[in-house]
Amino acid sequence: MIKRSTDATDHVWALLGGDPALTAAVGLGGPGPGGALRARLPVREMARSTVAVCALAAAELAAARRGGGPLPAVRVDDGAVAAAFVSERHLRVGGRAATTFAPLSRFWRTADGWVRTHANYPHHRARLLAALGQPDAGAGGDEALAGRVADVLAGREAAQVEEEIHAAGGLAVAVRTPHEWAVHPQGAAVAQRSLLSLERIGGGAVRRFGGHVGGLPAAGLRVLDLTRVIAGPVATRTLALLGADVLRVDSPSLLESQDAHNDTGFGKRSTTLDLARAADRATFDELLATADVVVTGYRPGALDRHGLSPQALAERRPGLVIGQLSAWGTYGPWGGRRGFDSLVQAACGIAAVEAGPDSRPGVLPAQALDHGTGYLLAAAVLRGVTDQRAGGGTYLARLALAQTAAWLARGVGRDETLRDVGECDVEPWMRERPGAFGPVRYVSSPVVFDGGPSDWACVAGRWGADAAVWGGAGGGAGPSGAA
């Protein structure tokens, strides 16, 4: 293992307020990622750095909970990182592969360029088709429907499509070049922000959480997980791996796909709560009263009416560490818009940079904005917990996929020691365990440090002895493959 750090790792650790001397504990190496994350942009370097700071933050907290002393050595294996960044592709439940993109989630030609749509969820599909005046029926199924959509979009301009589908509550963005994004009002607003922020936003006594079993740094930490899809759930999956008791909370009217749960649910439990119902709201308030961390991943403002804005949470539960994730940021003309990794890649110029020889928009070799931001979010939460234990206070970490995209495009340098050595062999990092729907075959965690956990398959403990707190909320059972 090569003992050194990278400029990108040092930069992120500084943004998190970490002691710069601690990055010396990071060892980088391994057999290499092969071509698994090969791209025109420095995806492999970005992936390595996000995992490195996450593991470093975990090691720092582990040392603090032991009462000080030397930091555990952090080991970042490039092959493990590459496998983890495409974990959803390698997941098998009962031998079945996960579904990634729906038929209407793709690039489409327009009269003046390209647009990218996202229709993985039924309500987004319905809104997309309503905006285009297309019934979700007819002979030929999805293939024929895609042909009709293509015909409609071919006659419209990309910016027009973007606004019309947004107005209908659907998801579509025009594919822009880096320059076009730079002069766009949202792109200009993103450019003025750093990769992430971690700040103290209120008071609160020092919080002590017990259960430092087996040396896991986050043991005893209670985390409410109000996130969706990939980035947020990757962050909370990582916290669960590190020993935290994570409860994923979804709305019963907006359920997550089972495939997404299977990939990011390890170590968690999940439940459904309708915060508009008095009984469910009372249950949530009970949970919040004993939480140490709240992580949200809905579009900015969506949870505010339930008293879940960062400021409201700081007042209701002083001493929390709050993680807030968004697609475009909480500012600018797109601050309240929904978004996903694929859409951010298209809007921010990444799809243009990664275009093929036929000029068709390209994609990164992984949902790298999602995975990278997820590890950064977990790192920010861990650093917030460390600072909270040292001096009290309420901490807020803010991240956005668009800010991660800007960092990837301009702030991450190439590392010439990362050589292609053929395709990445994922077998060294594959694991298997029993599941409700058959054997679950999955990629193990790349977050590794001396004395730390080596697999996702840790079992989260209960928050308290009263199991009715969970069952009364609509079910305490975890998703397939989750503990």
Short mmCIF file of C-alpha atoms in Angstrom, two decimals:
data_model
loop_
_atom_site.label_atom_id
_atom_site.label_comp_id
_atom_site.label_asym_id
_atom_site.label_seq_id
_atom_site.Cartn_x
_atom_site.Cartn_y
_atom_site.Cartn_z
CA MET A 1 0.00 0.00 0.00
CA ILE A 2 1.47 3.35 -1.06
CA LYS A 3 1.61 5.78 1.85
CA ARG A 4 0.62 9.14 0.45
CA SER A 5 -2.32 11.43 -0.05
CA THR A 6 -3.67 13.25 -3.07
CA ASP A 7 -4.36 16.93 -3.62
CA ALA A 8 -8.07 16.19 -4.02
CA THR A 9 -8.23 14.33 -0.71
CA ASP A 10 -6.36 17.14 1.06
CA HIS A 11 -8.73 19.71 -0.44
CA VAL A 12 -11.90 17.92 0.65
CA TRP A 13 -10.54 17.20 4.12
CA ALA A 14 -9.79 20.91 4.54
CA LEU A 15 -13.36 21.81 3.49
CA LEU A 16 -14.60 19.46 6.21
CA GLY A 17 -12.49 21.27 8.81
CA GLY A 18 -10.23 18.30 9.41
CA ASP A 19 -6.70 18.50 10.78
CA PRO A 20 -4.48 18.52 7.65
CA ALA A 21 -1.87 16.37 9.38
CA LEU A 22 -4.33 13.46 9.53
CA THR A 23 -4.30 12.81 5.78
CA ALA A 24 -0.91 11.19 6.30
CA ALA A 25 -2.86 8.20 7.65
CA VAL A 26 -4.34 7.54 4.20
CA GLY A 27 -2.73 4.74 2.21
CA LEU A 28 -3.64 4.44 -1.46
CA GLY A 29 -3.00 1.49 -3.70
CA GLY A 30 -4.33 -1.92 -4.59
CA PRO A 31 -4.35 -3.72 -7.92
CA GLY A 32 -5.92 -0.74 -9.67
CA PRO A 33 -9.39 -0.10 -11.05
CA GLY A 34 -8.61 -1.33 -14.55
CA GLY A 35 -10.92 0.25 -17.06
CA ALA A 36 -13.93 0.17 -14.72
CA LEU A 37 -14.09 3.93 -14.21
CA ARG A 38 -12.27 5.06 -17.33
CA ALA A 39 -13.55 8.41 -18.63
CA ARG A 40 -12.34 11.67 -20.12
CA LEU A 41 -12.94 13.30 -16.75
CA PRO A 42 -10.93 12.14 -13.68
CA VAL A 43 -13.65 9.87 -12.29
CA ARG A 44 -11.25 7.39 -10.72
CA GLU A 45 -9.39 10.09 -8.86
CA MET A 46 -12.65 11.61 -7.67
CA ALA A 47 -13.98 8.25 -6.51
CA ARG A 48 -10.76 7.45 -4.65
CA SER A 49 -10.77 10.81 -2.83
CA THR A 50 -14.39 10.63 -1.72
CA VAL A 51 -13.88 7.19 -0.22
CA ALA A 52 -10.58 8.29 1.35
CA VAL A 53 -12.09 11.23 3.23
CA CYS A 54 -15.01 9.09 4.36
CA ALA A 55 -12.72 6.41 5.76
CA LEU A 56 -10.50 9.08 7.31
CA ALA A 57 -13.48 10.72 9.03
CA ALA A 58 -14.52 7.31 10.38
CA ALA A 59 -11.01 6.60 11.64
CA GLU A 60 -10.84 10.03 13.30
CA LEU A 61 -14.12 9.40 15.14
CA ALA A 62 -12.95 5.93 16.17
CA ALA A 63 -9.79 7.42 17.68
CA ALA A 64 -11.78 10.14 19.46
CA ARG A 65 -14.14 7.59 21.00
CA ARG A 66 -11.17 5.59 22.28
CA GLY A 67 -10.00 8.70 24.09
CA GLY A 68 -7.33 9.81 21.65
CA GLY A 69 -4.08 8.33 20.51
CA PRO A 70 -2.81 7.58 17.02
CA LEU A 71 -5.26 7.48 14.13
CA PRO A 72 -5.99 4.04 12.67
CA ALA A 73 -4.36 3.59 9.27
CA VAL A 74 -6.78 4.13 6.39
CA ARG A 75 -6.53 1.82 3.38
CA VAL A 76 -8.08 2.84 0.05
CA ASP A 77 -8.01 0.07 -2.53
CA ASP A 78 -8.60 1.39 -6.05
CA GLY A 79 -10.21 -1.84 -7.20
CA ALA A 80 -12.61 -1.90 -4.25
CA VAL A 81 -13.58 1.71 -4.96
CA ALA A 82 -14.21 0.98 -8.64
CA ALA A 83 -16.43 -2.00 -7.78
CA ALA A 84 -18.38 -0.05 -5.15
CA PHE A 85 -19.15 2.81 -7.53
CA VAL A 86 -21.10 0.40 -9.73
CA SER A 87 -22.53 -1.67 -6.88
CA GLU A 88 -26.04 -1.61 -8.33
CA ARG A 89 -24.80 -3.35 -11.49
CA HIS A 90 -23.25 -6.24 -9.58
CA LEU A 91 -26.12 -6.75 -7.13
CA ARG A 92 -28.01 -10.05 -7.46
CA VAL A 93 -31.01 -11.01 -5.35
CA GLY A 94 -32.05 -14.59 -5.92
CA GLY A 95 -29.93 -14.50 -9.06
CA ARG A 96 -31.81 -11.51 -10.51
CA ALA A 97 -30.02 -8.34 -11.59
CA ALA A 98 -31.40 -4.95 -10.62
CA THR A 99 -33.16 -2.75 -13.16
CA THR A 100 -31.36 0.54 -13.69
CA PHE A 101 -32.99 2.89 -16.22
CA ALA A 102 -36.59 2.72 -17.46
CA PRO A 103 -37.34 2.80 -21.22
CA LEU A 104 -38.26 6.51 -21.16
CA SER A 105 -35.17 7.54 -19.16
CA ARG A 106 -32.69 8.37 -21.93
CA PHE A 107 -31.31 10.92 -24.38
CA TRP A 108 -33.59 12.18 -27.16
CA ARG A 109 -32.82 14.24 -30.24
CA THR A 110 -34.55 17.59 -30.49
CA ALA A 111 -34.79 20.12 -33.29
CA ASP A 112 -31.65 21.87 -32.03
CA GLY A 113 -29.78 19.32 -29.92
CA TRP A 114 -30.56 16.78 -27.21
CA VAL A 115 -32.54 16.40 -24.01
CA ARG A 116 -32.25 13.87 -21.21
CA THR A 117 -35.37 12.62 -19.45
CA HIS A 118 -35.84 10.68 -16.22
CA ALA A 119 -38.93 8.50 -15.87
CA ASN A 120 -37.91 5.67 -13.55
CA TYR A 121 -40.80 6.37 -11.18
CA PRO A 122 -44.42 5.93 -12.31
CA HIS A 123 -45.41 9.50 -11.39
CA HIS A 124 -42.49 10.97 -13.34
CA ARG A 125 -43.36 8.81 -16.35
CA ALA A 126 -46.98 9.97 -16.19
CA ARG A 127 -46.00 13.65 -15.99
CA LEU A 128 -43.53 13.31 -18.84
CA LEU A 129 -46.15 11.77 -21.11
CA ALA A 130 -48.81 14.28 -20.07
CA ALA A 131 -46.46 17.16 -20.96
CA LEU A 132 -45.89 15.63 -24.38
CA GLY A 133 -49.56 14.82 -24.97
CA GLN A 134 -48.93 11.09 -25.23
CA PRO A 135 -51.24 8.46 -23.69
CA ASP A 136 -49.51 5.73 -21.74
CA ALA A 137 -51.19 3.00 -23.76
CA GLY A 138 -51.51 1.60 -27.24
CA ALA A 139 -50.18 -1.26 -29.32
CA GLY A 140 -46.49 -2.03 -29.31
CA GLY A 141 -45.83 -1.32 -25.64
CA ASP A 142 -42.88 0.80 -24.51
CA GLU A 143 -41.00 0.40 -27.77
CA ALA A 144 -43.84 1.94 -29.80
CA LEU A 145 -44.39 4.59 -27.12
CA ALA A 146 -40.71 5.56 -27.24
CA GLY A 147 -41.03 6.00 -31.00
CA ARG A 148 -43.94 8.38 -30.54
CA VAL A 149 -42.07 10.35 -27.90
CA ALA A 150 -39.06 10.59 -30.17
CA ASP A 151 -41.21 11.98 -32.98
CA VAL A 152 -42.68 14.65 -30.71
CA LEU A 153 -39.33 15.72 -29.28
CA ALA A 154 -37.65 15.84 -32.68
CA GLY A 155 -39.86 18.78 -33.58
CA ARG A 156 -39.20 20.85 -30.45
CA GLU A 157 -36.24 22.82 -29.14
CA ALA A 158 -34.38 21.39 -26.15
CA ALA A 159 -34.87 24.42 -23.87
CA GLN A 160 -38.60 24.44 -24.65
CA VAL A 161 -38.89 20.75 -23.78
CA GLU A 162 -36.98 21.32 -20.53
CA GLU A 163 -39.37 24.03 -19.35
CA GLU A 164 -42.59 22.37 -20.52
CA ILE A 165 -41.81 19.08 -18.80
CA HIS A 166 -40.64 20.87 -15.65
CA ALA A 167 -43.89 22.86 -15.58
CA ALA A 168 -45.81 19.57 -15.68
CA GLY A 169 -43.82 18.21 -12.73
CA GLY A 170 -41.72 15.91 -14.89
CA LEU A 171 -37.98 15.64 -15.30
CA ALA A 172 -36.02 16.66 -18.38
CA VAL A 173 -32.99 18.85 -19.05
CA ALA A 174 -31.36 20.15 -22.19
CA VAL A 175 -27.91 18.73 -22.86
CA ARG A 176 -25.48 21.63 -22.51
CA THR A 177 -21.81 22.12 -23.18
CA PRO A 178 -19.62 23.22 -20.26
CA HIS A 179 -19.68 26.78 -21.63
CA GLU A 180 -23.47 26.78 -21.97
CA TRP A 181 -23.78 25.63 -18.37
CA ALA A 182 -21.26 28.22 -17.18
CA VAL A 183 -23.36 31.08 -18.59
CA HIS A 184 -26.67 29.57 -17.43
CA PRO A 185 -27.93 31.31 -14.26
CA GLN A 186 -27.89 28.07 -12.26
CA GLY A 187 -24.48 27.10 -13.57
CA ALA A 188 -23.12 30.51 -12.63
CA ALA A 189 -24.62 30.17 -9.13
CA VAL A 190 -23.07 26.71 -8.68
CA ALA A 191 -19.66 28.03 -9.78
CA GLN A 192 -19.67 30.45 -6.85
CA ARG A 193 -20.00 27.63 -4.30
CA SER A 194 -17.45 25.24 -2.91
CA LEU A 195 -17.80 21.49 -3.18
CA LEU A 196 -19.53 21.22 0.19
CA SER A 197 -20.06 23.05 3.45
CA LEU A 198 -20.05 21.94 7.07
CA GLU A 199 -20.94 24.59 9.62
CA ARG A 200 -22.22 25.03 13.14
CA ILE A 201 -25.72 26.55 12.89
CA GLY A 202 -26.87 26.47 16.50
CA GLY A 203 -26.18 25.52 20.07
CA GLY A 204 -26.57 22.22 21.82
CA ALA A 205 -24.92 20.32 24.62
CA VAL A 206 -22.24 17.75 23.90
CA ARG A 207 -24.01 14.53 22.96
CA ARG A 208 -22.71 11.23 24.23
CA PHE A 209 -23.94 8.07 22.57
CA GLY A 210 -23.16 4.65 23.98
CA GLY A 211 -22.59 1.26 22.48
CA HIS A 212 -19.02 1.54 21.21
CA VAL A 213 -19.18 -2.20 20.53
CA GLY A 214 -16.29 -3.75 18.65
CA GLY A 215 -14.70 -0.38 18.11
CA LEU A 216 -17.20 0.71 15.46
CA PRO A 217 -16.98 4.52 15.36
CA ALA A 218 -20.69 5.22 14.83
CA ALA A 219 -22.04 2.58 17.24
CA GLY A 220 -24.92 4.01 19.24
CA LEU A 221 -25.50 6.86 16.77
CA ARG A 222 -29.18 7.17 15.82
CA VAL A 223 -29.79 8.27 12.24
CA LEU A 224 -33.08 9.20 10.61
CA ASP A 225 -32.70 8.61 6.88
CA LEU A 226 -35.07 10.69 4.73
CA THR A 227 -33.32 10.19 1.41
CA ARG A 228 -34.02 8.52 -1.91
CA VAL A 229 -32.37 6.73 -4.83
CA ILE A 230 -28.54 6.60 -4.60
CA ALA A 231 -26.51 9.45 -3.08
CA GLY A 232 -28.33 9.86 0.23
CA PRO A 233 -28.88 6.12 0.76
CA VAL A 234 -25.19 5.45 0.00
CA ALA A 235 -24.30 7.91 2.77
CA THR A 236 -26.63 6.32 5.31
CA ARG A 237 -25.64 2.79 4.22
CA THR A 238 -22.07 3.79 5.01
CA LEU A 239 -23.06 5.11 8.43
CA ALA A 240 -24.87 1.82 9.12
CA LEU A 241 -21.73 -0.10 8.13
CA LEU A 242 -19.83 1.94 10.70
CA GLY A 243 -22.24 0.90 13.44
CA ALA A 244 -24.97 3.55 13.35
CA ASP A 245 -28.60 2.60 13.96
CA VAL A 246 -30.20 3.86 10.73
CA LEU A 247 -33.95 4.03 10.14
CA ARG A 248 -35.00 4.75 6.56
CA VAL A 249 -38.34 6.63 6.44
CA ASP A 250 -40.42 6.81 3.26
CA SER A 251 -43.85 8.17 2.46
CA PRO A 252 -46.40 5.40 1.84
CA SER A 253 -47.50 7.29 -1.27
CA LEU A 254 -43.96 7.60 -2.69
CA LEU A 255 -42.30 4.25 -2.18
CA GLU A 256 -38.75 3.56 -3.27
CA SER A 257 -38.07 0.79 -5.78
CA GLN A 258 -37.18 -2.55 -4.25
CA ASP A 259 -33.99 -2.72 -6.33
CA ALA A 260 -32.78 0.59 -4.90
CA HIS A 261 -33.59 -0.61 -1.39
CA ASN A 262 -31.72 -3.86 -1.98
CA ASP A 263 -28.53 -2.09 -3.01
CA THR A 264 -28.48 0.64 -0.37
CA GLY A 265 -30.41 -0.92 2.53
CA PHE A 266 -27.68 -2.99 4.16
CA GLY A 267 -27.50 -2.48 7.91
CA LYS A 268 -30.66 -0.35 7.99
CA ARG A 269 -34.28 -0.80 8.88
CA SER A 270 -37.05 0.89 6.97
CA THR A 271 -40.56 2.09 7.63
CA THR A 272 -43.25 4.29 6.08
CA LEU A 273 -44.74 7.40 7.65
CA ASP A 274 -47.21 9.89 6.23
CA LEU A 275 -46.18 13.12 7.95
CA ALA A 276 -49.50 14.73 6.98
CA ARG A 277 -51.31 12.28 9.32
CA ALA A 278 -51.41 13.22 12.99
CA ALA A 279 -50.62 9.72 14.26
CA ASP A 280 -47.64 9.24 11.93
CA ARG A 281 -46.40 12.72 12.70
CA ALA A 282 -46.49 11.95 16.42
CA THR A 283 -44.48 8.79 15.78
CA PHE A 284 -41.93 10.73 13.76
CA ASP A 285 -41.63 13.34 16.51
CA GLU A 286 -40.92 10.50 18.96
CA LEU A 287 -38.15 9.24 16.71
CA LEU A 288 -36.71 12.72 16.23
CA ALA A 289 -36.59 13.25 19.99
CA THR A 290 -33.99 10.47 20.27
CA ALA A 291 -32.12 11.04 17.00
CA ASP A 292 -28.51 12.18 16.75
CA VAL A 293 -28.40 12.65 12.98
CA VAL A 294 -31.02 13.54 10.35
CA VAL A 295 -30.16 13.16 6.67
CA THR A 296 -32.51 14.55 4.02
CA GLY A 297 -32.36 14.09 0.26
CA TYR A 298 -35.57 15.57 -1.09
CA ARG A 299 -35.64 18.68 -3.26
CA PRO A 300 -35.04 21.85 -1.23
CA GLY A 301 -38.17 23.04 0.56
CA ALA A 302 -40.12 19.81 0.11
CA LEU A 303 -39.90 18.89 3.81
CA ASP A 304 -40.10 22.39 5.24
CA ARG A 305 -43.87 22.26 5.77
CA HIS A 306 -43.30 19.35 8.15
CA GLY A 307 -40.86 21.34 10.27
CA LEU A 308 -37.84 19.60 8.79
CA SER A 309 -35.85 22.52 7.42
CA PRO A 310 -32.35 22.67 8.91
CA GLN A 311 -33.27 25.73 10.97
CA ALA A 312 -36.44 24.11 12.34
CA LEU A 313 -34.56 20.91 13.17
CA ALA A 314 -31.88 22.91 14.98
CA GLU A 315 -34.56 24.52 17.14
CA ARG A 316 -36.50 21.33 17.80
CA ARG A 317 -33.51 19.10 18.54
CA PRO A 318 -30.41 21.12 19.49
CA GLY A 319 -27.24 19.11 19.08
CA LEU A 320 -28.26 17.34 15.89
CA VAL A 321 -25.93 16.77 13.00
CA ILE A 322 -27.97 17.47 9.85
CA GLY A 323 -27.03 16.37 6.36
CA GLN A 324 -28.86 18.04 3.48
CA LEU A 325 -28.46 16.76 -0.06
CA SER A 326 -29.93 18.23 -3.26
CA ALA A 327 -29.43 17.93 -7.00
CA TRP A 328 -28.87 21.56 -7.99
CA GLY A 329 -28.18 23.28 -4.65
CA THR A 330 -30.49 25.28 -2.40
CA TYR A 331 -29.95 28.53 -4.33
CA GLY A 332 -30.35 29.98 -7.80
CA PRO A 333 -33.29 29.60 -10.20
CA TRP A 334 -33.12 25.81 -10.05
CA GLY A 335 -32.75 25.63 -6.27
CA GLY A 336 -36.21 24.10 -5.83
CA ARG A 337 -36.03 21.66 -8.74
CA ARG A 338 -35.91 17.90 -8.64
CA GLY A 339 -32.93 16.19 -10.17
CA PHE A 340 -30.97 12.99 -10.54
CA ASP A 341 -27.35 12.13 -11.37
CA SER A 342 -28.13 11.47 -15.05
CA LEU A 343 -29.84 14.84 -15.43
CA VAL A 344 -27.04 16.72 -13.69
CA GLN A 345 -24.49 15.07 -15.99
CA ALA A 346 -26.53 16.24 -19.00
CA ALA A 347 -27.13 19.82 -17.84
CA CYS A 348 -23.65 20.52 -16.45
CA GLY A 349 -21.69 19.67 -19.58
CA ILE A 350 -20.47 16.22 -18.56
CA ALA A 351 -22.57 14.46 -21.21
CA ALA A 352 -21.05 16.74 -23.86
CA VAL A 353 -17.50 16.13 -22.63
CA GLU A 354 -18.06 12.37 -22.62
CA ALA A 355 -19.77 12.35 -26.06
CA GLY A 356 -18.90 9.62 -28.52
CA PRO A 357 -17.39 10.04 -31.98
CA ASP A 358 -20.90 10.42 -33.44
CA SER A 359 -21.44 13.42 -31.08
CA ARG A 360 -24.19 11.56 -29.25
CA PRO A 361 -24.11 12.64 -25.58
CA GLY A 362 -22.13 10.32 -23.34
CA VAL A 363 -22.28 9.33 -19.69
CA LEU A 364 -19.81 8.69 -16.92
CA PRO A 365 -18.92 5.01 -16.44
CA ALA A 366 -20.88 5.02 -13.17
CA GLN A 367 -23.46 7.11 -11.38
CA ALA A 368 -20.33 8.73 -10.03
CA LEU A 369 -21.94 11.98 -8.88
CA ASP A 370 -24.35 9.97 -6.75
CA HIS A 371 -21.82 7.58 -5.25
CA GLY A 372 -19.14 10.22 -4.76
CA THR A 373 -21.56 12.66 -3.13
CA GLY A 374 -22.84 9.85 -0.92
CA TYR A 375 -19.39 9.15 0.51
CA LEU A 376 -18.76 12.88 0.92
CA LEU A 377 -22.05 13.24 2.79
CA ALA A 378 -21.18 10.38 5.12
CA ALA A 379 -17.77 11.98 5.72
CA ALA A 380 -19.37 15.33 6.52
CA VAL A 381 -21.78 13.73 9.00
CA LEU A 382 -18.94 11.87 10.72
CA ARG A 383 -16.86 15.04 10.97
CA GLY A 384 -19.88 16.88 12.35
CA VAL A 385 -20.34 14.19 14.98
CA THR A 386 -16.66 14.43 15.95
CA ASP A 387 -16.89 18.20 16.32
CA GLN A 388 -20.19 17.96 18.21
CA ARG A 389 -18.67 15.52 20.70
CA ALA A 390 -15.75 17.90 21.26
CA GLY A 391 -17.67 21.11 21.84
CA GLY A 392 -21.42 20.66 21.42
CA GLY A 393 -23.52 22.58 18.93
CA THR A 394 -25.78 21.77 15.98
CA TYR A 395 -24.07 21.11 12.65
CA LEU A 396 -25.30 21.32 9.08
CA ALA A 397 -23.60 19.67 6.10
CA ARG A 398 -24.83 20.75 2.66
CA LEU A 399 -23.97 18.99 -0.59
CA ALA A 400 -25.34 19.03 -4.12
CA LEU A 401 -24.78 16.80 -7.13
CA ALA A 402 -24.18 19.88 -9.29
CA GLN A 403 -21.40 21.02 -6.95
CA THR A 404 -19.81 17.58 -7.12
CA ALA A 405 -20.05 17.80 -10.93
CA ALA A 406 -18.29 21.17 -10.91
CA TRP A 407 -15.53 19.77 -8.70
CA LEU A 408 -15.10 16.75 -10.98
CA ALA A 409 -14.87 18.98 -14.05
CA ARG A 410 -12.46 21.57 -12.65
CA GLY A 411 -11.13 20.66 -9.22
CA VAL A 412 -9.90 17.06 -9.43
CA GLY A 413 -6.50 16.49 -10.99
CA ARG A 414 -5.25 13.47 -12.86
CA ASP A 415 -3.08 10.90 -11.11
CA GLU A 416 -0.66 9.35 -13.56
CA THR A 417 -0.02 6.41 -11.22
CA LEU A 418 -3.55 5.15 -11.97
CA ARG A 419 -2.84 2.84 -14.87
CA ASP A 420 -5.25 0.66 -16.80
CA VAL A 421 -4.47 -2.99 -16.14
CA GLY A 422 -7.32 -4.54 -18.07
CA GLU A 423 -10.86 -4.79 -16.82
CA CYS A 424 -11.45 -4.68 -13.07
CA ASP A 425 -12.01 -8.08 -11.47
CA VAL A 426 -14.77 -7.50 -8.92
CA GLU A 427 -14.65 -10.98 -7.40
CA PRO A 428 -12.30 -10.02 -4.53
CA TRP A 429 -14.95 -7.59 -3.28
CA MET A 430 -18.09 -9.65 -3.86
CA ARG A 431 -19.91 -11.14 -0.87
CA GLU A 432 -23.03 -13.28 -0.44
CA ARG A 433 -25.53 -13.73 2.36
CA PRO A 434 -29.07 -15.09 2.76
CA GLY A 435 -32.01 -12.80 2.01
CA ALA A 436 -35.80 -12.85 2.09
CA PHE A 437 -35.97 -13.44 -1.68
CA GLY A 438 -32.96 -15.71 -2.06
CA PRO A 439 -29.20 -15.28 -1.78
CA VAL A 440 -28.02 -11.67 -1.95
CA ARG A 441 -24.76 -11.20 -3.83
CA TYR A 442 -23.31 -7.73 -3.40
CA VAL A 443 -20.18 -5.57 -3.42
CA SER A 444 -18.53 -5.03 -0.04
CA SER A 445 -17.69 -1.60 1.28
CA PRO A 446 -14.56 0.26 0.15
CA VAL A 447 -14.47 2.19 3.46
CA VAL A 448 -11.67 0.42 5.31
CA PHE A 449 -9.37 1.37 8.19
CA ASP A 450 -7.46 -0.59 10.81
CA GLY A 451 -9.86 -1.98 13.38
CA GLY A 452 -12.89 -0.94 11.34
CA PRO A 453 -15.67 -3.01 9.76
CA SER A 454 -15.00 -5.02 6.63
CA ASP A 455 -18.49 -5.61 5.27
CA TRP A 456 -21.93 -4.04 4.93
CA ALA A 457 -23.46 -6.96 6.79
CA CYS A 458 -23.36 -5.48 10.26
CA VAL A 459 -26.66 -5.53 12.14
CA ALA A 460 -28.06 -2.24 13.35
CA GLY A 461 -29.26 -2.24 16.95
CA ARG A 462 -32.59 -0.94 18.15
CA TRP A 463 -32.92 2.64 19.37
CA GLY A 464 -34.67 1.52 22.51
CA ALA A 465 -36.50 -1.36 24.11
CA ASP A 466 -39.93 -0.23 22.88
CA ALA A 467 -40.26 -2.05 19.55
CA ALA A 468 -43.78 -0.61 19.18
CA VAL A 469 -42.18 2.67 18.18
CA TRP A 470 -41.17 0.95 14.96
CA GLY A 471 -44.09 -1.39 14.36
CA GLY A 472 -46.67 1.31 14.99
CA ALA A 473 -45.16 3.40 12.23
CA GLY A 474 -46.20 0.94 9.59
CA GLY A 475 -43.59 -1.79 9.71
CA GLY A 476 -40.12 -2.24 11.08
CA ALA A 477 -38.85 -4.89 8.68
CA GLY A 478 -35.87 -3.98 6.57
CA PRO A 479 -35.77 -4.42 2.80
CA SER A 480 -34.58 -7.58 1.11
CA GLY A 481 -30.92 -8.06 1.89
CA ALA A 482 -30.90 -5.54 4.74
CA ALA A 483 -30.28 -6.39 8.33
#
